[in-house]
PDB file of C-alpha atoms in Angstrom:
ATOM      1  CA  UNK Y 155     -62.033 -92.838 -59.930  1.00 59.00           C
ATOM      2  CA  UNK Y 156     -61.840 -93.962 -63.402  1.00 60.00           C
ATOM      3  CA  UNK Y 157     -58.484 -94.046 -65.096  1.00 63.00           C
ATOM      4  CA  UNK Y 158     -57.808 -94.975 -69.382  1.00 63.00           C
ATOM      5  CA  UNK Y 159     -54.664 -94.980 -70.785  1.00 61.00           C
ATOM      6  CA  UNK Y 160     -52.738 -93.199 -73.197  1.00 60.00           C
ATOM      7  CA  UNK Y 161     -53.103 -96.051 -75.650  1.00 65.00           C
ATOM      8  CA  UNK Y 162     -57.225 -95.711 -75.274  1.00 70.00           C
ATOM      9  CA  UNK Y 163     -56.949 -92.069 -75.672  1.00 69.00           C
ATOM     10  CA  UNK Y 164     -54.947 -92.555 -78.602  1.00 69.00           C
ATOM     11  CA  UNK Y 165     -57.134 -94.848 -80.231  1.00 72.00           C
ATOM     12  CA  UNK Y 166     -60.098 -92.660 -79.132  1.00 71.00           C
ATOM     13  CA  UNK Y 167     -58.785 -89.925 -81.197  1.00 70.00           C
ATOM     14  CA  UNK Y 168     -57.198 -91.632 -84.278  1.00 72.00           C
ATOM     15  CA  UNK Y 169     -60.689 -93.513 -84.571  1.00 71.00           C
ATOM     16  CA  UNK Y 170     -62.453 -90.163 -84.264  1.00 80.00           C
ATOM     17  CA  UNK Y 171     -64.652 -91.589 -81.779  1.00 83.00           C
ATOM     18  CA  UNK Y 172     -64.141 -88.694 -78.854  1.00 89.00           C
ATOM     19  CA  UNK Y 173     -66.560 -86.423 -78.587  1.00 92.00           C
ATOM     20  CA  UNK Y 174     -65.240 -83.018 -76.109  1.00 92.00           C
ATOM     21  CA  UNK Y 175     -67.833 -81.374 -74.908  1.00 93.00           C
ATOM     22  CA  UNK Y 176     -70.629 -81.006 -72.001  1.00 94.00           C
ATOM     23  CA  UNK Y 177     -73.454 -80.048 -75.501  1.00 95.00           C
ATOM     24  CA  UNK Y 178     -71.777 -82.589 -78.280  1.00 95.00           C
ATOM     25  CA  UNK Y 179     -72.025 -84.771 -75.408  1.00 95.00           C
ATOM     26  CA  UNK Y 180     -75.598 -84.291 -74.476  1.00 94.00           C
ATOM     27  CA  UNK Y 181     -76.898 -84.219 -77.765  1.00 95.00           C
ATOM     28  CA  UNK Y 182     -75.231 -87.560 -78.995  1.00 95.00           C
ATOM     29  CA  UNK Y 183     -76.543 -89.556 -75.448  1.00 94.00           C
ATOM     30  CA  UNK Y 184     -80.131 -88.071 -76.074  1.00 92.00           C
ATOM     31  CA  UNK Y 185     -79.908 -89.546 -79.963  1.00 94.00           C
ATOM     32  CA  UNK Y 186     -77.957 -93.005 -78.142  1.00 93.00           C
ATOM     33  CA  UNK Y 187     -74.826 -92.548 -79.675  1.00 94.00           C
ATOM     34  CA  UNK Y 188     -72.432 -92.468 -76.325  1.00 94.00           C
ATOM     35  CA  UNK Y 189     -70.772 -95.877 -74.867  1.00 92.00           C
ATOM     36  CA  UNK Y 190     -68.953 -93.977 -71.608  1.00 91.00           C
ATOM     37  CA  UNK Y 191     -68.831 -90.287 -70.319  1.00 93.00           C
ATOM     38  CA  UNK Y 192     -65.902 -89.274 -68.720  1.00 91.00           C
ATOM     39  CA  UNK Y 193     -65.976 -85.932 -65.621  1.00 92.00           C
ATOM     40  CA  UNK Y 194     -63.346 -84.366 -64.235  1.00 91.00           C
ATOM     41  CA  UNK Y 195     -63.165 -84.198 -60.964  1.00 91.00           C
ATOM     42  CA  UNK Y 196     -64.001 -80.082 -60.791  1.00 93.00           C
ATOM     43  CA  UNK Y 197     -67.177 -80.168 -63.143  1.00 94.00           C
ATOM     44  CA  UNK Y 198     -69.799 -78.548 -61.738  1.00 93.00           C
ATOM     45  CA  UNK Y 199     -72.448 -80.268 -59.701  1.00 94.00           C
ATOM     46  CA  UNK Y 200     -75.641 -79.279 -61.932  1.00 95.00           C
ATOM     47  CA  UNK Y 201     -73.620 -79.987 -65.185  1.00 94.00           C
ATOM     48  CA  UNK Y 202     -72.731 -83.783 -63.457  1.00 94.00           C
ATOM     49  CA  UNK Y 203     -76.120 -84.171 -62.384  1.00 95.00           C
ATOM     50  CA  UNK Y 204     -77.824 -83.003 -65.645  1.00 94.00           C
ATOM     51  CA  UNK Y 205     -75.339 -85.691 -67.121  1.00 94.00           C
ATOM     52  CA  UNK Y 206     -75.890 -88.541 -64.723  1.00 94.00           C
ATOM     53  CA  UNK Y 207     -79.898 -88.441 -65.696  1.00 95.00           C
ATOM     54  CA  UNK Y 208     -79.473 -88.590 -68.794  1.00 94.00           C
ATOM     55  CA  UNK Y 209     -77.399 -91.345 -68.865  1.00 95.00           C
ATOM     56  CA  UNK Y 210     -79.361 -92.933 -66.504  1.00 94.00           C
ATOM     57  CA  UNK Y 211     -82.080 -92.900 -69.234  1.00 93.00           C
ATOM     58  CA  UNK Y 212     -79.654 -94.532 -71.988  1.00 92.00           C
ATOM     59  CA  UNK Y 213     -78.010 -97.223 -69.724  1.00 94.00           C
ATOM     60  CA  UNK Y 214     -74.495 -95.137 -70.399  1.00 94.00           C
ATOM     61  CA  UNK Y 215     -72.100 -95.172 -67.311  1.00 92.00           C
ATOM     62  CA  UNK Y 216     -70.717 -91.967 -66.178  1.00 92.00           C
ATOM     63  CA  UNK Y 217     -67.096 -92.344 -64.715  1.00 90.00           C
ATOM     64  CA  UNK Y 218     -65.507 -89.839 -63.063  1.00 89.00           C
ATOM     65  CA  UNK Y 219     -61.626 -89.089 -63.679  1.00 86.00           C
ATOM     66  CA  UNK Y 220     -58.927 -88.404 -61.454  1.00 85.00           C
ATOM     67  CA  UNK Y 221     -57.890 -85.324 -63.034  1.00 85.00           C
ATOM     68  CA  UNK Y 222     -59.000 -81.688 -63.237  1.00 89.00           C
ATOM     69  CA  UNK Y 223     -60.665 -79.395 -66.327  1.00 90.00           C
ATOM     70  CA  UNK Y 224     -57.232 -78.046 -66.852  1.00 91.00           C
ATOM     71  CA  UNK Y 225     -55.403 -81.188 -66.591  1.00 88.00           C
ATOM     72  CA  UNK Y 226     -57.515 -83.083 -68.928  1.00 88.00           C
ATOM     73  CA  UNK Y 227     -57.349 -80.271 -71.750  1.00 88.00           C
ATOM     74  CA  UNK Y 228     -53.313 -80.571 -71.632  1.00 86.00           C
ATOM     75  CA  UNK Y 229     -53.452 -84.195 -71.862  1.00 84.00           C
ATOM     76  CA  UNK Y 230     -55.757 -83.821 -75.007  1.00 85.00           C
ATOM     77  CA  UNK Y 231     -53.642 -80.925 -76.196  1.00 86.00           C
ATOM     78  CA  UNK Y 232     -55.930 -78.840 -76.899  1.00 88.00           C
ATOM     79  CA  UNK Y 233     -55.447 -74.704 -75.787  1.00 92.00           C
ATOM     80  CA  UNK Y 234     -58.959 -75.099 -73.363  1.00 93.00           C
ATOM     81  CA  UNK Y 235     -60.334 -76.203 -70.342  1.00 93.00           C
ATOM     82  CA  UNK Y 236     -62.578 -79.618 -71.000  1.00 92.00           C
ATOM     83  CA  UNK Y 237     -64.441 -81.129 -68.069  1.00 93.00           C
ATOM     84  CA  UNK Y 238     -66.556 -83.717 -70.038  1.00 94.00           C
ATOM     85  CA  UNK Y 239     -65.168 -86.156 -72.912  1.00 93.00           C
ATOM     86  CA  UNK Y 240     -66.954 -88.926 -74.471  1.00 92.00           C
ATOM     87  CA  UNK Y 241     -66.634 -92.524 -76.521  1.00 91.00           C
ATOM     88  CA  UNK Y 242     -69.456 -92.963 -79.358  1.00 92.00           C
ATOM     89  CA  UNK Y 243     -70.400 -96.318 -80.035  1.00 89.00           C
TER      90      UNK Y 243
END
């Protein structure tokens, strides 16, 4: 299970460099834009495998977090459920 820390998320954010989303996501790995994917724990198996391919294809690793869809929304505080988040390059 992959873990980052407040300070990363932080950073993340301030720097504008998360992307939420299972479709930002896949759009910006297709074009080579992603440096990590993040999963929750609960994402669905075809969305994770769909995910893992395609990373696969852009040498991007795919790490999956200890947390849930629910659980990873509050920590980004935002009102929704978010099973994938991003890093761009």
């Amino acid at each position: 299970m992959a873990t980052f820390t407040a300070n990363e998320l932080k950073k993340w954010t301030t720097e504008k460099k998360l992307v939420v989303g299972t479709l930002r996501t896949m759009k910006l790995l297709k074009q080579g834009k992603i440096s990590k994917i993040f999963v929750t724990k609960n994402i669905p198996l075809t969305v994770k495998k769909d995910l893992q391919r395609n990373a696969k294809v852009a040498n991007t690793e795919v790490l999956e977090l200890d947390l849930t869809n629910e659980q990873l929304g509050l920590a980004l505080k935002k009102p929704f459920l978010i099973s994938v988040i991003s890093v761009l390059k």
